[in-house]
JSON list of C-alpha atoms in Angstrom, two decimals:
[
{"chain": "A", "resi": 119, "resn": "MET", "atom": "CA", "xyz": [-68.27, -24.17, 28.81]},
{"chain": "A", "resi": 120, "resn": "THR", "atom": "CA", "xyz": [-68.12, -22.97, 25.25]},
{"chain": "A", "resi": 121, "resn": "LYS", "atom": "CA", "xyz": [-66.09, -25.08, 22.89]},
{"chain": "A", "resi": 122, "resn": "LYS", "atom": "CA", "xyz": [-62.73, -23.67, 21.89]},
{"chain": "A", "resi": 123, "resn": "ILE", "atom": "CA", "xyz": [-62.01, -22.91, 18.27]},
{"chain": "A", "resi": 124, "resn": "GLU", "atom": "CA", "xyz": [-60.34, -25.84, 16.50]},
{"chain": "A", "resi": 125, "resn": "ILE", "atom": "CA", "xyz": [-56.91, -24.97, 15.10]},
{"chain": "A", "resi": 126, "resn": "ILE", "atom": "CA", "xyz": [-56.35, -26.76, 11.81]},
{"chain": "A", "resi": 127, "resn": "PRO", "atom": "CA", "xyz": [-52.89, -26.43, 10.25]},
{"chain": "A", "resi": 128, "resn": "ALA", "atom": "CA", "xyz": [-52.65, -26.49, 6.47]},
{"chain": "A", "resi": 129, "resn": "ILE", "atom": "CA", "xyz": [-50.18, -28.37, 4.33]},
{"chain": "A", "resi": 130, "resn": "ASP", "atom": "CA", "xyz": [-50.27, -27.24, 0.69]},
{"chain": "A", "resi": 131, "resn": "LEU", "atom": "CA", "xyz": [-48.64, -29.61, -1.77]},
{"chain": "A", "resi": 132, "resn": "ILE", "atom": "CA", "xyz": [-46.72, -28.99, -4.97]},
{"chain": "A", "resi": 133, "resn": "ASP", "atom": "CA", "xyz": [-44.45, -31.78, -6.29]},
{"chain": "A", "resi": 134, "resn": "ALA", "atom": "CA", "xyz": [-45.24, -33.66, -3.02]},
{"chain": "A", "resi": 135, "resn": "LYS", "atom": "CA", "xyz": [-43.51, -30.88, -1.03]},
{"chain": "A", "resi": 136, "resn": "CYS", "atom": "CA", "xyz": [-44.96, -28.62, 1.64]},
{"chain": "A", "resi": 137, "resn": "VAL", "atom": "CA", "xyz": [-45.31, -25.14, 0.12]},
{"chain": "A", "resi": 138, "resn": "ARG", "atom": "CA", "xyz": [-47.26, -21.89, 0.51]},
{"chain": "A", "resi": 139, "resn": "LEU", "atom": "CA", "xyz": [-48.47, -19.53, -2.18]},
{"chain": "A", "resi": 140, "resn": "SER", "atom": "CA", "xyz": [-49.24, -15.86, -1.73]},
{"chain": "A", "resi": 141, "resn": "GLN", "atom": "CA", "xyz": [-52.81, -14.98, -2.81]},
{"chain": "A", "resi": 142, "resn": "GLY", "atom": "CA", "xyz": [-53.03, -18.30, -4.64]},
{"chain": "A", "resi": 143, "resn": "ASP", "atom": "CA", "xyz": [-50.33, -17.27, -7.12]},
{"chain": "A", "resi": 144, "resn": "TYR", "atom": "CA", "xyz": [-48.32, -20.29, -8.30]},
{"chain": "A", "resi": 145, "resn": "ASN", "atom": "CA", "xyz": [-45.46, -17.91, -9.21]},
{"chain": "A", "resi": 146, "resn": "GLN", "atom": "CA", "xyz": [-45.22, -16.77, -5.59]},
{"chain": "A", "resi": 147, "resn": "LYS", "atom": "CA", "xyz": [-44.28, -20.10, -4.08]},
{"chain": "A", "resi": 148, "resn": "THR", "atom": "CA", "xyz": [-42.19, -20.84, -0.99]},
{"chain": "A", "resi": 149, "resn": "VAL", "atom": "CA", "xyz": [-41.09, -24.41, -0.24]},
{"chain": "A", "resi": 150, "resn": "TYR", "atom": "CA", "xyz": [-41.10, -24.93, 3.54]},
{"chain": "A", "resi": 151, "resn": "ASN", "atom": "CA", "xyz": [-40.32, -28.61, 3.78]},
{"chain": "A", "resi": 152, "resn": "GLU", "atom": "CA", "xyz": [-39.65, -31.37, 1.30]},
{"chain": "A", "resi": 153, "resn": "ASN", "atom": "CA", "xyz": [-41.18, -33.93, 3.65]},
{"chain": "A", "resi": 154, "resn": "PRO", "atom": "CA", "xyz": [-44.87, -33.27, 4.42]},
{"chain": "A", "resi": 155, "resn": "LEU", "atom": "CA", "xyz": [-45.07, -36.33, 6.70]},
{"chain": "A", "resi": 156, "resn": "GLU", "atom": "CA", "xyz": [-42.40, -34.80, 8.95]},
{"chain": "A", "resi": 157, "resn": "VAL", "atom": "CA", "xyz": [-44.49, -31.61, 9.18]},
{"chain": "A", "resi": 158, "resn": "ALA", "atom": "CA", "xyz": [-47.69, -33.57, 9.90]},
{"chain": "A", "resi": 159, "resn": "LYS", "atom": "CA", "xyz": [-45.96, -35.50, 12.70]},
{"chain": "A", "resi": 160, "resn": "MET", "atom": "CA", "xyz": [-44.77, -32.23, 14.26]},
{"chain": "A", "resi": 161, "resn": "PHE", "atom": "CA", "xyz": [-48.37, -31.03, 14.31]},
{"chain": "A", "resi": 162, "resn": "GLU", "atom": "CA", "xyz": [-49.55, -34.27, 15.85]},
{"chain": "A", "resi": 163, "resn": "ASP", "atom": "CA", "xyz": [-46.84, -34.11, 18.52]},
{"chain": "A", "resi": 164, "resn": "ALA", "atom": "CA", "xyz": [-48.16, -30.65, 19.49]},
{"chain": "A", "resi": 165, "resn": "GLY", "atom": "CA", "xyz": [-51.56, -32.15, 20.26]},
{"chain": "A", "resi": 166, "resn": "ILE", "atom": "CA", "xyz": [-53.23, -31.11, 17.01]},
{"chain": "A", "resi": 167, "resn": "THR", "atom": "CA", "xyz": [-55.81, -33.63, 15.79]},
{"chain": "A", "resi": 168, "resn": "ARG", "atom": "CA", "xyz": [-56.88, -32.26, 12.41]},
{"chain": "A", "resi": 169, "resn": "LEU", "atom": "CA", "xyz": [-55.09, -31.39, 9.18]},
{"chain": "A", "resi": 170, "resn": "HIS", "atom": "CA", "xyz": [-56.13, -29.45, 6.07]},
{"chain": "A", "resi": 171, "resn": "LEU", "atom": "CA", "xyz": [-54.25, -30.97, 3.12]},
{"chain": "A", "resi": 172, "resn": "VAL", "atom": "CA", "xyz": [-54.41, -29.18, -0.21]},
{"chain": "A", "resi": 173, "resn": "ASP", "atom": "CA", "xyz": [-53.32, -30.67, -3.52]},
{"chain": "A", "resi": 174, "resn": "LEU", "atom": "CA", "xyz": [-52.25, -27.56, -5.46]},
{"chain": "A", "resi": 175, "resn": "ASP", "atom": "CA", "xyz": [-50.99, -29.70, -8.36]},
{"chain": "A", "resi": 176, "resn": "GLY", "atom": "CA", "xyz": [-54.43, -31.29, -8.40]},
{"chain": "A", "resi": 177, "resn": "ALA", "atom": "CA", "xyz": [-56.18, -27.91, -8.43]},
{"chain": "A", "resi": 178, "resn": "LYS", "atom": "CA", "xyz": [-54.17, -26.98, -11.51]},
{"chain": "A", "resi": 179, "resn": "ALA", "atom": "CA", "xyz": [-54.47, -30.36, -13.24]},
{"chain": "A", "resi": 180, "resn": "LYS", "atom": "CA", "xyz": [-58.21, -30.66, -12.40]},
{"chain": "A", "resi": 181, "resn": "HIS", "atom": "CA", "xyz": [-57.78, -34.15, -10.96]},
{"chain": "A", "resi": 182, "resn": "ILE", "atom": "CA", "xyz": [-56.20, -35.59, -7.81]},
{"chain": "A", "resi": 183, "resn": "VAL", "atom": "CA", "xyz": [-52.38, -35.74, -8.01]},
{"chain": "A", "resi": 184, "resn": "ASN", "atom": "CA", "xyz": [-50.76, -35.93, -4.56]},
{"chain": "A", "resi": 185, "resn": "TYR", "atom": "CA", "xyz": [-52.77, -38.85, -3.16]},
{"chain": "A", "resi": 186, "resn": "LYS", "atom": "CA", "xyz": [-49.60, -40.76, -2.19]},
{"chain": "A", "resi": 187, "resn": "VAL", "atom": "CA", "xyz": [-48.74, -37.98, 0.28]},
{"chain": "A", "resi": 188, "resn": "LEU", "atom": "CA", "xyz": [-52.27, -38.22, 1.69]},
{"chain": "A", "resi": 189, "resn": "GLU", "atom": "CA", "xyz": [-51.89, -42.00, 2.02]},
{"chain": "A", "resi": 190, "resn": "ASN", "atom": "CA", "xyz": [-48.53, -41.60, 3.74]},
{"chain": "A", "resi": 191, "resn": "ILE", "atom": "CA", "xyz": [-49.75, -39.05, 6.30]},
{"chain": "A", "resi": 192, "resn": "ALA", "atom": "CA", "xyz": [-53.04, -40.89, 6.93]},
{"chain": "A", "resi": 193, "resn": "GLY", "atom": "CA", "xyz": [-51.18, -44.18, 7.38]},
{"chain": "A", "resi": 194, "resn": "LYS", "atom": "CA", "xyz": [-48.48, -42.86, 9.70]},
{"chain": "A", "resi": 195, "resn": "THR", "atom": "CA", "xyz": [-50.38, -40.38, 11.89]},
{"chain": "A", "resi": 196, "resn": "ASN", "atom": "CA", "xyz": [-53.79, -40.31, 13.61]},
{"chain": "A", "resi": 197, "resn": "LEU", "atom": "CA", "xyz": [-54.65, -36.89, 12.19]},
{"chain": "A", "resi": 198, "resn": "VAL", "atom": "CA", "xyz": [-58.17, -36.38, 10.86]},
{"chain": "A", "resi": 199, "resn": "ILE", "atom": "CA", "xyz": [-57.47, -35.14, 7.34]},
{"chain": "A", "resi": 200, "resn": "ASP", "atom": "CA", "xyz": [-59.66, -33.01, 5.19]},
{"chain": "A", "resi": 201, "resn": "PHE", "atom": "CA", "xyz": [-58.38, -33.05, 1.64]},
{"chain": "A", "resi": 202, "resn": "GLY", "atom": "CA", "xyz": [-59.02, -30.67, -1.24]},
{"chain": "A", "resi": 203, "resn": "GLY", "atom": "CA", "xyz": [-57.66, -29.52, -4.56]},
{"chain": "A", "resi": 204, "resn": "GLY", "atom": "CA", "xyz": [-58.60, -30.91, -7.96]},
{"chain": "A", "resi": 205, "resn": "LEU", "atom": "CA", "xyz": [-61.42, -33.20, -6.86]},
{"chain": "A", "resi": 206, "resn": "LYS", "atom": "CA", "xyz": [-63.57, -33.21, -9.97]},
{"chain": "A", "resi": 207, "resn": "SER", "atom": "CA", "xyz": [-64.91, -36.71, -10.47]},
{"chain": "A", "resi": 208, "resn": "ASP", "atom": "CA", "xyz": [-66.32, -39.65, -8.53]},
{"chain": "A", "resi": 209, "resn": "LYS", "atom": "CA", "xyz": [-63.03, -41.41, -9.23]},
{"chain": "A", "resi": 210, "resn": "ASP", "atom": "CA", "xyz": [-61.05, -38.55, -7.60]},
{"chain": "A", "resi": 211, "resn": "LEU", "atom": "CA", "xyz": [-63.27, -38.78, -4.54]},
{"chain": "A", "resi": 212, "resn": "GLU", "atom": "CA", "xyz": [-62.87, -42.54, -4.35]},
{"chain": "A", "resi": 213, "resn": "ILE", "atom": "CA", "xyz": [-59.06, -42.16, -4.50]},
{"chain": "A", "resi": 214, "resn": "ALA", "atom": "CA", "xyz": [-59.11, -39.48, -1.77]},
{"chain": "A", "resi": 215, "resn": "PHE", "atom": "CA", "xyz": [-61.24, -41.56, 0.62]},
{"chain": "A", "resi": 216, "resn": "ASN", "atom": "CA", "xyz": [-59.32, -44.77, -0.16]},
{"chain": "A", "resi": 217, "resn": "SER", "atom": "CA", "xyz": [-56.07, -42.91, 0.52]},
{"chain": "A", "resi": 218, "resn": "GLY", "atom": "CA", "xyz": [-57.23, -41.97, 4.01]},
{"chain": "A", "resi": 219, "resn": "ALA", "atom": "CA", "xyz": [-59.09, -38.65, 3.80]},
{"chain": "A", "resi": 220, "resn": "ALA", "atom": "CA", "xyz": [-61.74, -38.35, 6.52]},
{"chain": "A", "resi": 221, "resn": "MET", "atom": "CA", "xyz": [-63.39, -35.45, 4.69]},
{"chain": "A", "resi": 222, "resn": "VAL", "atom": "CA", "xyz": [-63.02, -33.71, 1.37]},
{"chain": "A", "resi": 223, "resn": "THR", "atom": "CA", "xyz": [-63.51, -30.09, 0.36]},
{"chain": "A", "resi": 224, "resn": "GLY", "atom": "CA", "xyz": [-65.10, -29.10, -2.93]},
{"chain": "A", "resi": 225, "resn": "GLY", "atom": "CA", "xyz": [-65.15, -25.51, -4.12]},
{"chain": "A", "resi": 226, "resn": "SER", "atom": "CA", "xyz": [-64.88, -25.10, -7.89]},
{"chain": "A", "resi": 227, "resn": "ILE", "atom": "CA", "xyz": [-66.87, -28.29, -8.46]},
{"chain": "A", "resi": 228, "resn": "ALA", "atom": "CA", "xyz": [-69.77, -26.89, -6.41]},
{"chain": "A", "resi": 229, "resn": "VAL", "atom": "CA", "xyz": [-69.89, -23.89, -8.73]},
{"chain": "A", "resi": 230, "resn": "LYS", "atom": "CA", "xyz": [-69.20, -25.54, -12.06]},
{"chain": "A", "resi": 231, "resn": "GLU", "atom": "CA", "xyz": [-70.77, -28.97, -11.62]},
{"chain": "A", "resi": 232, "resn": "LYS", "atom": "CA", "xyz": [-73.30, -28.51, -8.88]},
{"chain": "A", "resi": 233, "resn": "ASP", "atom": "CA", "xyz": [-75.11, -31.79, -9.59]},
{"chain": "A", "resi": 234, "resn": "THR", "atom": "CA", "xyz": [-71.90, -33.79, -9.15]},
{"chain": "A", "resi": 235, "resn": "PHE", "atom": "CA", "xyz": [-71.16, -32.03, -5.86]},
{"chain": "A", "resi": 236, "resn": "LEU", "atom": "CA", "xyz": [-74.70, -32.60, -4.59]},
{"chain": "A", "resi": 237, "resn": "SER", "atom": "CA", "xyz": [-74.49, -36.28, -5.56]},
{"chain": "A", "resi": 238, "resn": "TRP", "atom": "CA", "xyz": [-71.36, -36.54, -3.35]},
{"chain": "A", "resi": 239, "resn": "LEU", "atom": "CA", "xyz": [-73.22, -34.87, -0.52]},
{"chain": "A", "resi": 240, "resn": "GLU", "atom": "CA", "xyz": [-76.08, -37.31, -0.91]},
{"chain": "A", "resi": 241, "resn": "LYS", "atom": "CA", "xyz": [-73.78, -40.32, -1.08]},
{"chain": "A", "resi": 242, "resn": "PHE", "atom": "CA", "xyz": [-71.30, -39.46, 1.70]},
{"chain": "A", "resi": 243, "resn": "GLY", "atom": "CA", "xyz": [-73.22, -37.04, 3.92]},
{"chain": "A", "resi": 244, "resn": "SER", "atom": "CA", "xyz": [-72.45, -33.64, 5.39]},
{"chain": "A", "resi": 245, "resn": "GLU", "atom": "CA", "xyz": [-69.87, -34.99, 7.84]},
{"chain": "A", "resi": 246, "resn": "LYS", "atom": "CA", "xyz": [-67.59, -35.98, 4.97]},
{"chain": "A", "resi": 247, "resn": "ILE", "atom": "CA", "xyz": [-68.27, -33.31, 2.34]},
{"chain": "A", "resi": 248, "resn": "ILE", "atom": "CA", "xyz": [-67.15, -29.75, 3.09]},
{"chain": "A", "resi": 249, "resn": "LEU", "atom": "CA", "xyz": [-68.09, -26.79, 0.92]},
{"chain": "A", "resi": 250, "resn": "GLY", "atom": "CA", "xyz": [-65.18, -24.58, -0.10]},
{"chain": "A", "resi": 251, "resn": "ALA", "atom": "CA", "xyz": [-66.41, -20.99, -0.31]},
{"chain": "A", "resi": 252, "resn": "ASP", "atom": "CA", "xyz": [-63.39, -18.99, -1.38]},
{"chain": "A", "resi": 253, "resn": "ALA", "atom": "CA", "xyz": [-64.04, -15.28, -1.54]},
{"chain": "A", "resi": 254, "resn": "LYS", "atom": "CA", "xyz": [-62.58, -12.30, -3.33]},
{"chain": "A", "resi": 255, "resn": "ASP", "atom": "CA", "xyz": [-64.28, -8.94, -2.67]},
{"chain": "A", "resi": 256, "resn": "GLY", "atom": "CA", "xyz": [-67.32, -10.78, -1.32]},
{"chain": "A", "resi": 257, "resn": "ASN", "atom": "CA", "xyz": [-67.74, -12.99, -4.40]},
{"chain": "A", "resi": 258, "resn": "ILE", "atom": "CA", "xyz": [-66.89, -16.65, -4.93]},
{"chain": "A", "resi": 259, "resn": "ALA", "atom": "CA", "xyz": [-63.60, -17.48, -6.69]},
{"chain": "A", "resi": 260, "resn": "VAL", "atom": "CA", "xyz": [-62.81, -20.84, -8.28]},
{"chain": "A", "resi": 261, "resn": "SER", "atom": "CA", "xyz": [-60.18, -22.92, -10.13]},
{"chain": "A", "resi": 262, "resn": "GLY", "atom": "CA", "xyz": [-57.36, -22.42, -7.68]},
{"chain": "A", "resi": 263, "resn": "TRP", "atom": "CA", "xyz": [-58.63, -18.83, -7.41]},
{"chain": "A", "resi": 264, "resn": "LEU", "atom": "CA", "xyz": [-57.84, -18.08, -11.02]},
{"chain": "A", "resi": 265, "resn": "GLU", "atom": "CA", "xyz": [-61.44, -17.01, -11.73]},
{"chain": "A", "resi": 266, "resn": "THR", "atom": "CA", "xyz": [-63.85, -14.80, -9.77]},
{"chain": "A", "resi": 267, "resn": "THR", "atom": "CA", "xyz": [-67.59, -15.32, -10.25]},
{"chain": "A", "resi": 268, "resn": "GLU", "atom": "CA", "xyz": [-70.61, -13.06, -9.73]},
{"chain": "A", "resi": 269, "resn": "LEU", "atom": "CA", "xyz": [-71.87, -15.27, -6.89]},
{"chain": "A", "resi": 270, "resn": "GLY", "atom": "CA", "xyz": [-72.04, -13.61, -3.45]},
{"chain": "A", "resi": 271, "resn": "VAL", "atom": "CA", "xyz": [-70.40, -15.71, -0.72]},
{"chain": "A", "resi": 272, "resn": "ILE", "atom": "CA", "xyz": [-73.34, -15.72, 1.70]},
{"chain": "A", "resi": 273, "resn": "ASP", "atom": "CA", "xyz": [-75.89, -16.50, -1.03]},
{"chain": "A", "resi": 274, "resn": "PHE", "atom": "CA", "xyz": [-73.64, -19.31, -2.26]},
{"chain": "A", "resi": 275, "resn": "ILE", "atom": "CA", "xyz": [-73.28, -20.87, 1.21]},
{"chain": "A", "resi": 276, "resn": "SER", "atom": "CA", "xyz": [-76.98, -20.42, 1.90]},
{"chain": "A", "resi": 277, "resn": "GLU", "atom": "CA", "xyz": [-77.94, -22.24, -1.30]},
{"chain": "A", "resi": 278, "resn": "PHE", "atom": "CA", "xyz": [-75.85, -25.29, -0.37]},
{"chain": "A", "resi": 279, "resn": "HIS", "atom": "CA", "xyz": [-76.93, -25.17, 3.26]},
{"chain": "A", "resi": 280, "resn": "LYS", "atom": "CA", "xyz": [-80.50, -25.67, 2.02]},
{"chain": "A", "resi": 281, "resn": "GLN", "atom": "CA", "xyz": [-79.25, -28.79, 0.22]},
{"chain": "A", "resi": 282, "resn": "GLY", "atom": "CA", "xyz": [-77.74, -30.20, 3.42]},
{"chain": "A", "resi": 283, "resn": "ILE", "atom": "CA", "xyz": [-74.22, -28.74, 3.69]},
{"chain": "A", "resi": 284, "resn": "SER", "atom": "CA", "xyz": [-73.22, -28.06, 7.30]},
{"chain": "A", "resi": 285, "resn": "LYS", "atom": "CA", "xyz": [-69.43, -27.51, 7.11]},
{"chain": "A", "resi": 286, "resn": "VAL", "atom": "CA", "xyz": [-67.87, -24.66, 5.13]},
{"chain": "A", "resi": 287, "resn": "ILE", "atom": "CA", "xyz": [-64.27, -23.53, 4.71]},
{"chain": "A", "resi": 288, "resn": "SER", "atom": "CA", "xyz": [-64.20, -19.90, 3.65]},
{"chain": "A", "resi": 289, "resn": "THR", "atom": "CA", "xyz": [-60.92, -18.34, 2.54]},
{"chain": "A", "resi": 290, "resn": "ASP", "atom": "CA", "xyz": [-60.53, -14.67, 1.78]},
{"chain": "A", "resi": 291, "resn": "ILE", "atom": "CA", "xyz": [-58.11, -14.92, -1.12]},
{"chain": "A", "resi": 292, "resn": "SER", "atom": "CA", "xyz": [-56.93, -11.35, -0.96]},
{"chain": "A", "resi": 293, "resn": "ARG", "atom": "CA", "xyz": [-55.56, -12.15, 2.50]},
{"chain": "A", "resi": 294, "resn": "ASP", "atom": "CA", "xyz": [-54.31, -15.68, 1.94]},
{"chain": "A", "resi": 295, "resn": "GLY", "atom": "CA", "xyz": [-50.58, -16.08, 2.59]},
{"chain": "A", "resi": 296, "resn": "MET", "atom": "CA", "xyz": [-50.30, -12.33, 3.21]},
{"chain": "A", "resi": 297, "resn": "LEU", "atom": "CA", "xyz": [-50.26, -12.47, 7.04]},
{"chain": "A", "resi": 298, "resn": "SER", "atom": "CA", "xyz": [-52.54, -9.42, 7.05]},
{"chain": "A", "resi": 299, "resn": "GLY", "atom": "CA", "xyz": [-55.17, -10.70, 9.48]},
{"chain": "A", "resi": 300, "resn": "PRO", "atom": "CA", "xyz": [-58.33, -12.67, 8.59]},
{"chain": "A", "resi": 301, "resn": "SER", "atom": "CA", "xyz": [-61.60, -11.29, 7.25]},
{"chain": "A", "resi": 302, "resn": "PHE", "atom": "CA", "xyz": [-63.37, -10.92, 10.61]},
{"chain": "A", "resi": 303, "resn": "GLU", "atom": "CA", "xyz": [-66.31, -9.05, 9.04]},
{"chain": "A", "resi": 304, "resn": "LEU", "atom": "CA", "xyz": [-66.93, -11.81, 6.49]},
{"chain": "A", "resi": 305, "resn": "TYR", "atom": "CA", "xyz": [-67.10, -14.52, 9.17]},
{"chain": "A", "resi": 306, "resn": "ALA", "atom": "CA", "xyz": [-69.28, -12.37, 11.42]},
{"chain": "A", "resi": 307, "resn": "ASP", "atom": "CA", "xyz": [-71.70, -11.87, 8.50]},
{"chain": "A", "resi": 308, "resn": "ILE", "atom": "CA", "xyz": [-71.80, -15.57, 7.65]},
{"chain": "A", "resi": 309, "resn": "MET", "atom": "CA", "xyz": [-72.40, -16.57, 11.27]},
{"chain": "A", "resi": 310, "resn": "LYS", "atom": "CA", "xyz": [-75.11, -13.94, 11.72]},
{"chain": "A", "resi": 311, "resn": "THR", "atom": "CA", "xyz": [-76.92, -14.94, 8.52]},
{"chain": "A", "resi": 312, "resn": "LEU", "atom": "CA", "xyz": [-76.36, -18.71, 8.77]},
{"chain": "A", "resi": 313, "resn": "PRO", "atom": "CA", "xyz": [-75.85, -19.59, 12.44]},
{"chain": "A", "resi": 314, "resn": "GLU", "atom": "CA", "xyz": [-76.32, -23.35, 11.86]},
{"chain": "A", "resi": 315, "resn": "VAL", "atom": "CA", "xyz": [-73.36, -23.54, 9.45]},
{"chain": "A", "resi": 316, "resn": "GLU", "atom": "CA", "xyz": [-70.04, -24.68, 10.91]},
{"chain": "A", "resi": 317, "resn": "ILE", "atom": "CA", "xyz": [-67.71, -22.09, 9.43]},
{"chain": "A", "resi": 318, "resn": "ILE", "atom": "CA", "xyz": [-63.96, -22.62, 9.24]},
{"chain": "A", "resi": 319, "resn": "ALA", "atom": "CA", "xyz": [-62.02, -19.39, 8.76]},
{"chain": "A", "resi": 320, "resn": "SER", "atom": "CA", "xyz": [-58.98, -19.42, 6.51]},
{"chain": "A", "resi": 321, "resn": "GLY", "atom": "CA", "xyz": [-56.61, -16.88, 5.01]},
{"chain": "A", "resi": 322, "resn": "GLY", "atom": "CA", "xyz": [-54.57, -14.08, 6.53]},
{"chain": "A", "resi": 323, "resn": "ILE", "atom": "CA", "xyz": [-53.98, -15.51, 10.03]},
{"chain": "A", "resi": 324, "resn": "ALA", "atom": "CA", "xyz": [-50.89, -13.64, 11.26]},
{"chain": "A", "resi": 325, "resn": "SER", "atom": "CA", "xyz": [-50.68, -14.33, 14.98]},
{"chain": "A", "resi": 326, "resn": "MET", "atom": "CA", "xyz": [-52.23, -16.12, 17.91]},
{"chain": "A", "resi": 327, "resn": "ASP", "atom": "CA", "xyz": [-54.20, -12.92, 18.60]},
{"chain": "A", "resi": 328, "resn": "ASP", "atom": "CA", "xyz": [-56.11, -13.43, 15.34]},
{"chain": "A", "resi": 329, "resn": "ILE", "atom": "CA", "xyz": [-57.06, -16.93, 16.47]},
{"chain": "A", "resi": 330, "resn": "LEU", "atom": "CA", "xyz": [-58.10, -15.69, 19.92]},
{"chain": "A", "resi": 331, "resn": "LYS", "atom": "CA", "xyz": [-60.31, -13.02, 18.33]},
{"chain": "A", "resi": 332, "resn": "LEU", "atom": "CA", "xyz": [-61.99, -15.61, 16.06]},
{"chain": "A", "resi": 333, "resn": "ASP", "atom": "CA", "xyz": [-62.43, -17.82, 19.14]},
{"chain": "A", "resi": 334, "resn": "GLU", "atom": "CA", "xyz": [-64.12, -14.94, 21.00]},
{"chain": "A", "resi": 335, "resn": "MET", "atom": "CA", "xyz": [-66.45, -14.45, 18.03]},
{"chain": "A", "resi": 336, "resn": "GLY", "atom": "CA", "xyz": [-67.47, -18.10, 18.31]},
{"chain": "A", "resi": 337, "resn": "VAL", "atom": "CA", "xyz": [-65.97, -19.23, 14.99]},
{"chain": "A", "resi": 338, "resn": "PRO", "atom": "CA", "xyz": [-65.79, -23.06, 15.23]},
{"chain": "A", "resi": 339, "resn": "GLY", "atom": "CA", "xyz": [-62.54, -23.63, 13.32]},
{"chain": "A", "resi": 340, "resn": "VAL", "atom": "CA", "xyz": [-59.54, -21.86, 11.81]},
{"chain": "A", "resi": 341, "resn": "ILE", "atom": "CA", "xyz": [-56.99, -22.94, 9.23]},
{"chain": "A", "resi": 342, "resn": "THR", "atom": "CA", "xyz": [-53.50, -21.53, 9.43]},
{"chain": "A", "resi": 343, "resn": "GLY", "atom": "CA", "xyz": [-50.38, -22.30, 7.43]},
{"chain": "A", "resi": 344, "resn": "LYS", "atom": "CA", "xyz": [-47.89, -19.55, 6.71]},
{"chain": "A", "resi": 345, "resn": "ALA", "atom": "CA", "xyz": [-48.03, -18.07, 10.24]},
{"chain": "A", "resi": 346, "resn": "ILE", "atom": "CA", "xyz": [-46.85, -21.44, 11.61]},
{"chain": "A", "resi": 347, "resn": "TYR", "atom": "CA", "xyz": [-44.19, -21.95, 8.94]},
{"chain": "A", "resi": 348, "resn": "GLU", "atom": "CA", "xyz": [-42.80, -18.46, 9.49]},
{"chain": "A", "resi": 349, "resn": "ASN", "atom": "CA", "xyz": [-42.89, -18.92, 13.26]},
{"chain": "A", "resi": 350, "resn": "ARG", "atom": "CA", "xyz": [-45.40, -16.14, 13.87]},
{"chain": "A", "resi": 351, "resn": "ILE", "atom": "CA", "xyz": [-47.45, -18.76, 15.69]},
{"chain": "A", "resi": 352, "resn": "THR", "atom": "CA", "xyz": [-45.41, -21.41, 17.46]},
{"chain": "A", "resi": 353, "resn": "LEU", "atom": "CA", "xyz": [-46.49, -24.98, 18.03]},
{"chain": "A", "resi": 354, "resn": "LYS", "atom": "CA", "xyz": [-45.88, -24.31, 21.75]},
{"chain": "A", "resi": 355, "resn": "GLU", "atom": "CA", "xyz": [-48.52, -21.54, 21.67]},
{"chain": "A", "resi": 356, "resn": "ILE", "atom": "CA", "xyz": [-50.95, -23.87, 19.93]},
{"chain": "A", "resi": 357, "resn": "GLU", "atom": "CA", "xyz": [-50.20, -26.67, 22.39]},
{"chain": "A", "resi": 358, "resn": "LYS", "atom": "CA", "xyz": [-50.84, -24.30, 25.31]},
{"chain": "A", "resi": 359, "resn": "PHE", "atom": "CA", "xyz": [-54.12, -23.10, 23.75]},
{"chain": "A", "resi": 360, "resn": "ILE", "atom": "CA", "xyz": [-55.35, -26.64, 23.11]},
{"chain": "A", "resi": 361, "resn": "SER", "atom": "CA", "xyz": [-54.51, -28.02, 26.55]}
]
């Protein structure tokens, strides 16, 4: 039997609150819950085992900020947490892992300080280090999506795959928080070109149908946030899909 797609809810943090941005714009912010732990526990109660936790304050400040929230969720749930946002130094990484992250995601750092990122990969291995490949019009975007580069997404992933990366989270920024449907073509291209890479789709998920379509395509994982918070996908639907 083929393995079902893993549904990974996202909690994005600003001021230690659960928020969502539209297209990565800090001026288009909605606060969904002031208690991220409460949200994480709801996910866990629905049978979800993994969480994508993003430190948006950290992404802006260029160092880890919301590690206390990470510590709280890791200490009070059994969720496997992948943590990202603002991880720029060995010290940031140490804080993230010590605070309970099972994995970390690095995007901007992989572009701007490739040697640092590769040293993390060497030290912690591909099970713990995820490559963040955020895309805008097919090119990589960095720094909380404030800058777009000339690097093509597939070339970028391919380069790091050669260095040992096996897990990649790819977000289509133009769709993120817009509930406009994910970039099916992008994920199909990545999977066709790099079948050994474990790709996690992110951005634009609007309904359970989007997740079912990604599942049919054979995409291993999907991150969804806004669709859950705006009740377009219910925890009951997720629970039913998982069981």
